[in-house]
PDB file of C-alpha atoms in Angstrom:
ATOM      1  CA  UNK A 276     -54.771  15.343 -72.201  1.00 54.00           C
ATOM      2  CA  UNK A 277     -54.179  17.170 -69.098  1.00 70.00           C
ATOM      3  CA  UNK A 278     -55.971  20.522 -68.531  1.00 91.00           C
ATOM      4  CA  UNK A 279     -53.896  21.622 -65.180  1.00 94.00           C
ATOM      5  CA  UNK A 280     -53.634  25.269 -64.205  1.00 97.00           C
ATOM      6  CA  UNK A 281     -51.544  26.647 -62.243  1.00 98.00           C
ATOM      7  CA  UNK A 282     -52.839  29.818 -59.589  1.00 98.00           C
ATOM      8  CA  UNK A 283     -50.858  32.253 -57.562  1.00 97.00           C
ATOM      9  CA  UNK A 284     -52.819  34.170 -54.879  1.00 97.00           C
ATOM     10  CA  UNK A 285     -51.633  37.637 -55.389  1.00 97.00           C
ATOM     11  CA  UNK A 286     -47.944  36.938 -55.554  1.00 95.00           C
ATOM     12  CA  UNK A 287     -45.456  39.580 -54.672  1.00 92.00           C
ATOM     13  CA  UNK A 288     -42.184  39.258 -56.560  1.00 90.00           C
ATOM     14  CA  UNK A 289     -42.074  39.846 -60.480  1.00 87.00           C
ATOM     15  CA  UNK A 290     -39.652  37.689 -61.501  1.00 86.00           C
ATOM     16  CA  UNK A 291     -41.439  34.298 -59.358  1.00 91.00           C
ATOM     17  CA  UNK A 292     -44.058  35.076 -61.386  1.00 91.00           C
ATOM     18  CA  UNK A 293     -42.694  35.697 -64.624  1.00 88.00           C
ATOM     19  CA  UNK A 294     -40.705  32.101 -64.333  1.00 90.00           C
ATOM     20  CA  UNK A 295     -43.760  30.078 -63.495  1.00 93.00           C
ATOM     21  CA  UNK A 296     -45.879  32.088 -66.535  1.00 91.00           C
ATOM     22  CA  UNK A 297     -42.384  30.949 -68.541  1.00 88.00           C
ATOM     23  CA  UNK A 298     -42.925  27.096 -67.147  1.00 93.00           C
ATOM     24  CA  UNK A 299     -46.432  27.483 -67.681  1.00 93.00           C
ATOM     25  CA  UNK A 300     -45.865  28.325 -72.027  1.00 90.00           C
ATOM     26  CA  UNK A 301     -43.582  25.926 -72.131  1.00 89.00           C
ATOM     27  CA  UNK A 302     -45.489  23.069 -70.428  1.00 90.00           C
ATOM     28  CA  UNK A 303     -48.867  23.999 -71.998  1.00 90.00           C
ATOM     29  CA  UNK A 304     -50.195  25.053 -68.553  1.00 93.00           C
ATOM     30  CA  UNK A 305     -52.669  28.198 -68.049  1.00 95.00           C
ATOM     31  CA  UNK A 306     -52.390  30.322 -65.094  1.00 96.00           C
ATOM     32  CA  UNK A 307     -54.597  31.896 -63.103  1.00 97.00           C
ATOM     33  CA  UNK A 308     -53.525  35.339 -61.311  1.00 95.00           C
ATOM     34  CA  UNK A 309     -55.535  36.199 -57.996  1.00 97.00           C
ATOM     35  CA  UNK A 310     -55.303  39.933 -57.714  1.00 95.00           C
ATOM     36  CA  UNK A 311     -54.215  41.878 -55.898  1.00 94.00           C
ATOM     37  CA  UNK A 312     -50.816  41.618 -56.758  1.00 88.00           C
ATOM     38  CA  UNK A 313     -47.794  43.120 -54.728  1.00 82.00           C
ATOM     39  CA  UNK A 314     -46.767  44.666 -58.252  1.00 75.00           C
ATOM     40  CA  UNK A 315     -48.592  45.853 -61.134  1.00 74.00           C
ATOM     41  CA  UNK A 316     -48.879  42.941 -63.621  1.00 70.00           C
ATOM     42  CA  UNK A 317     -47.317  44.138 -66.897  1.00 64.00           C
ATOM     43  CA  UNK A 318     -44.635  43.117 -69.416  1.00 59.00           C
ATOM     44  CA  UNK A 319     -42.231  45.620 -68.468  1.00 66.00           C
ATOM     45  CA  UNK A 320     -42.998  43.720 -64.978  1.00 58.00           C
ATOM     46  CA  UNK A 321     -42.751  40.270 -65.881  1.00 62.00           C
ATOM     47  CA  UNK A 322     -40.446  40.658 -68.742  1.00 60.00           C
ATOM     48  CA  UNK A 323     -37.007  39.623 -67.361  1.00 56.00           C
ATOM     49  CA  UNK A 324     -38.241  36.016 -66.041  1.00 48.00           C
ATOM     50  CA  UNK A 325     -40.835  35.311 -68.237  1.00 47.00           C
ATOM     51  CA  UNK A 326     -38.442  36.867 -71.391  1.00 56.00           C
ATOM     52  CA  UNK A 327     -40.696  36.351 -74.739  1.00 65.00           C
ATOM     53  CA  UNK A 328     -42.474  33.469 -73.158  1.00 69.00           C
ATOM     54  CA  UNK A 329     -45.149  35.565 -71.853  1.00 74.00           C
ATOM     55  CA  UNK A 330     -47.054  35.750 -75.396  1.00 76.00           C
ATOM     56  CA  UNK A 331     -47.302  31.749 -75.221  1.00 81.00           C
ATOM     57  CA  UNK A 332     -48.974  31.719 -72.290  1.00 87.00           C
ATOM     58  CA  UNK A 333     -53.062  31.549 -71.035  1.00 88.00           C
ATOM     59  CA  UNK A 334     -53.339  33.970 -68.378  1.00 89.00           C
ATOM     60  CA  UNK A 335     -56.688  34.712 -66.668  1.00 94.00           C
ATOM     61  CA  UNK A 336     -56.699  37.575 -63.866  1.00 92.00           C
ATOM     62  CA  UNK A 337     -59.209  37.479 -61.036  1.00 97.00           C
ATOM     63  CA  UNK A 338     -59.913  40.584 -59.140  1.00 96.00           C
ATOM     64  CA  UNK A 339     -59.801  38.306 -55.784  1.00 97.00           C
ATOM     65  CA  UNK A 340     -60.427  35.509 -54.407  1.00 97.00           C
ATOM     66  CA  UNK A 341     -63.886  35.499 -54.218  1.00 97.00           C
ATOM     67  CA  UNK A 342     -64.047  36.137 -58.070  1.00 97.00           C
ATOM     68  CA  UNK A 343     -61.774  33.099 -58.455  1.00 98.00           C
ATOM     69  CA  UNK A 344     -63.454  30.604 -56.359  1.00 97.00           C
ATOM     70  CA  UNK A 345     -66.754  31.540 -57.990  1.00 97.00           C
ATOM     71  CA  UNK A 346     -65.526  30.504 -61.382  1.00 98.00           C
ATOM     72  CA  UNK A 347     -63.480  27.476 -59.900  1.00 97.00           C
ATOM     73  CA  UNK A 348     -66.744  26.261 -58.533  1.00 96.00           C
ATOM     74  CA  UNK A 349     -68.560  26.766 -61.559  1.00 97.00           C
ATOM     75  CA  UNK A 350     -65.969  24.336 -63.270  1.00 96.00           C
ATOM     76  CA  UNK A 351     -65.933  21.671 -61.083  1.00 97.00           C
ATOM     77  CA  UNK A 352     -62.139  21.671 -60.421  1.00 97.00           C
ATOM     78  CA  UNK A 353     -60.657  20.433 -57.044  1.00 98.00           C
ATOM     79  CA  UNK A 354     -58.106  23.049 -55.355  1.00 98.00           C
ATOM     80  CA  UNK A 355     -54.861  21.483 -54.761  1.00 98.00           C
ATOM     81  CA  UNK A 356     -52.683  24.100 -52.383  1.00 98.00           C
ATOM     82  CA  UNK A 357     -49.114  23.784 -51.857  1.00 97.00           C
ATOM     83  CA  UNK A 358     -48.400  24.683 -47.955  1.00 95.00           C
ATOM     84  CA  UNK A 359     -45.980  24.382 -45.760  1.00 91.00           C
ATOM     85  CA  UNK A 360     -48.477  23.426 -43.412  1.00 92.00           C
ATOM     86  CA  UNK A 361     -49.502  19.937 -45.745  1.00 94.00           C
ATOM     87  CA  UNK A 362     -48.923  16.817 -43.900  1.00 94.00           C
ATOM     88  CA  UNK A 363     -49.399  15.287 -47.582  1.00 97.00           C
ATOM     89  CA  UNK A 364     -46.266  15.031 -49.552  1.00 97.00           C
ATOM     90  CA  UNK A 365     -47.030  16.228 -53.147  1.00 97.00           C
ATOM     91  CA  UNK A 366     -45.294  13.184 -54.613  1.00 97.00           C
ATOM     92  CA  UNK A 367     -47.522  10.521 -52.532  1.00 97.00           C
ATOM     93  CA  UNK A 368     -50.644  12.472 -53.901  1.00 98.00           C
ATOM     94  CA  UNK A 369     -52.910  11.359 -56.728  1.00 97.00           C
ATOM     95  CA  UNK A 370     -53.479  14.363 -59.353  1.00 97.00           C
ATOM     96  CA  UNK A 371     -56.073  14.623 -61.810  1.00 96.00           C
ATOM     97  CA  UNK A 372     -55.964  16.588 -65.068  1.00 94.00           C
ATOM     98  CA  UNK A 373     -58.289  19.162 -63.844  1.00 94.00           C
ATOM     99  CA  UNK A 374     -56.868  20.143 -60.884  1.00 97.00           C
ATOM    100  CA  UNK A 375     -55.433  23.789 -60.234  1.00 98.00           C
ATOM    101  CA  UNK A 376     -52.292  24.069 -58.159  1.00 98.00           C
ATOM    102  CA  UNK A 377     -52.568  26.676 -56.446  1.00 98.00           C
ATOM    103  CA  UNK A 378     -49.605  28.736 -54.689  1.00 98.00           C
ATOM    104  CA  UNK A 379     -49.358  31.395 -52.477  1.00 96.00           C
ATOM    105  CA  UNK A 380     -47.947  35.009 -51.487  1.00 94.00           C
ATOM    106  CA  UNK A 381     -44.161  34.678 -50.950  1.00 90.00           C
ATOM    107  CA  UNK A 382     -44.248  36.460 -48.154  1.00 89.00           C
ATOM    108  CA  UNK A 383     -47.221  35.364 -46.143  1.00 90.00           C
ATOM    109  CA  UNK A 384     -48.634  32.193 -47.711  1.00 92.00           C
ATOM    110  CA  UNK A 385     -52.382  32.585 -48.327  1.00 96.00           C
ATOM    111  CA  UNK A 386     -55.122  33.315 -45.623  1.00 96.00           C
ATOM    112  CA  UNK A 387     -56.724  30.397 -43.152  1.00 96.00           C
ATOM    113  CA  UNK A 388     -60.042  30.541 -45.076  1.00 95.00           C
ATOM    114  CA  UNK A 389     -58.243  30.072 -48.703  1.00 97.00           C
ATOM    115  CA  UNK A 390     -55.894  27.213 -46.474  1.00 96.00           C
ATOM    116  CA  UNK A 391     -59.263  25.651 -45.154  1.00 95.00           C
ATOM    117  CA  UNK A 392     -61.416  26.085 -48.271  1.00 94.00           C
ATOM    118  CA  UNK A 393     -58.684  24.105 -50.528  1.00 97.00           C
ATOM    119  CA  UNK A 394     -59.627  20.311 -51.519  1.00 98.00           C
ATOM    120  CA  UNK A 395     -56.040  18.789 -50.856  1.00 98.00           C
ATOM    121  CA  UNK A 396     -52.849  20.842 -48.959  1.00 98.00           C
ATOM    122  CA  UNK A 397     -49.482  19.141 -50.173  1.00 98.00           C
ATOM    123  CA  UNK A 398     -46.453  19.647 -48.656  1.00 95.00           C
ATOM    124  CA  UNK A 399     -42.642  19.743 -50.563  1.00 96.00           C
ATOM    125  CA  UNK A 400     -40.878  17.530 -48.049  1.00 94.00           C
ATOM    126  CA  UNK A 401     -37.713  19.425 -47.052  1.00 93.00           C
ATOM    127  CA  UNK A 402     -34.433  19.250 -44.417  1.00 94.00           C
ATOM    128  CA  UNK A 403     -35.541  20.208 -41.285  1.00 91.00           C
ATOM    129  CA  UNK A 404     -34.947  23.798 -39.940  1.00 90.00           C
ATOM    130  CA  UNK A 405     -35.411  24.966 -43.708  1.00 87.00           C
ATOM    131  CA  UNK A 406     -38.299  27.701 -44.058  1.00 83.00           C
ATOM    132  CA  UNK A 407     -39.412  26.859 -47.903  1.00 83.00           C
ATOM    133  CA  UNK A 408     -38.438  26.702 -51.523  1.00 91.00           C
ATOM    134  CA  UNK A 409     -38.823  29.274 -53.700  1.00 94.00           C
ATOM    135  CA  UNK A 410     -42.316  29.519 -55.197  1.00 96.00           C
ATOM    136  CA  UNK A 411     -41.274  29.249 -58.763  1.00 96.00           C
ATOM    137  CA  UNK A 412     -39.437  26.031 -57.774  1.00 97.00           C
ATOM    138  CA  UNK A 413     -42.023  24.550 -56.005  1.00 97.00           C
ATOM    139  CA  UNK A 414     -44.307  25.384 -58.725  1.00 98.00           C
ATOM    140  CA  UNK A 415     -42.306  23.018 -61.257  1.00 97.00           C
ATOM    141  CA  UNK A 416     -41.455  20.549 -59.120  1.00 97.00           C
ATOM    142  CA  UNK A 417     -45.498  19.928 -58.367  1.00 97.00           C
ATOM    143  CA  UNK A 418     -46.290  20.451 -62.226  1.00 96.00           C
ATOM    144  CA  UNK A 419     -43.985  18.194 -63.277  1.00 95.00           C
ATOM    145  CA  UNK A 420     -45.589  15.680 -60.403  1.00 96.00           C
ATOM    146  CA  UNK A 421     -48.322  16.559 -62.082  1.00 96.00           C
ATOM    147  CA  UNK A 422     -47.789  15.629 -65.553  1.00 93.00           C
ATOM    148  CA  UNK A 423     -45.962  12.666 -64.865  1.00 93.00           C
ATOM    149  CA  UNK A 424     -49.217  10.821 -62.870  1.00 94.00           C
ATOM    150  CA  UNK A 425     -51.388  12.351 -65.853  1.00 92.00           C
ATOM    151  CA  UNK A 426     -49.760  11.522 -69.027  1.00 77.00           C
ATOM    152  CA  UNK A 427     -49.686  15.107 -69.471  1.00 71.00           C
ATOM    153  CA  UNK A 428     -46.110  14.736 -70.725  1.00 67.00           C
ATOM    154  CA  UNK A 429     -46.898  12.210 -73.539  1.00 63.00           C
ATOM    155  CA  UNK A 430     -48.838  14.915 -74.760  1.00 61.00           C
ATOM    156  CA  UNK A 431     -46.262  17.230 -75.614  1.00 59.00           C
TER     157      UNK A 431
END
């Protein structure tokens, strides 16, 4: 059974995050929130996207990154960071069960030391002279990478 989670370091838009905490209920994923946010986290925030998923869903806030890689270490998972920077494409890449996905600010990506201190940086192969997808998008199209090269969708 796959046990993949899904982190955003302190995303900025509501509704990104409320539609990846709505993929995440639906796909049995928990999600990690690295703080601080460019919103305050609440329903009335998240409500729209993530509708009455948000209930369904495991969500564990970390007061920063330091917090989070602290417990991530403790664990034993590997840190698998979606970048624009990757010269890995996500699809050639061999997940494990354990890993957390991790995904960062919409507008400004996560720092070089979060960049450097990941175990694998995938990139979302794309038409040249495009900036990025949407982080909710590339979000599912990872997870569902994911759970295909797990078995993670047998499970459901």
């Amino acid at each position: 059974m796959s046990d993949i989670r899904i982190a955003l370091y302190q995303p900025d838009i509501p509704g990104n995050t409320g539609t990846i905490l709505r993929l995440a209920a639906c796909l049995g994923f928990k999600v990690d929130i690295i703080e601080p946010a460019g919103f305050v986290l609440s329903d009335k925030n998240l409500r729209r996207a993530g509708m009455d998923y948000l209930a369904s869903v495991a969500m564990t806030r970390h007061v920063n990154w330091e917090q989070f890689e602290a417990w991530r270490r403790g664990e034993g998972r590997r840190l698998v960071l979606a970048s624009t920077r990757a010269a890995v494409s996500y699809v050639t890449f061999g997940f494990r069960p354990d890993d957390i996905l991790l995904f960062g600010r919409e507008s400004a990506g996560v720092p070089e030391a979060v960049h450097e201190g990941a175990d694998a940086r995938l990139l979302i192969p794309m038409v040249a002279g495009q900036r990025s997808i949407n982080v909710a998008m590339s979000a599912a199209m990872m997870a569902g990478e994911a759970l295909r090269q797990t078995a993670g969708f047998a499970a459901l």
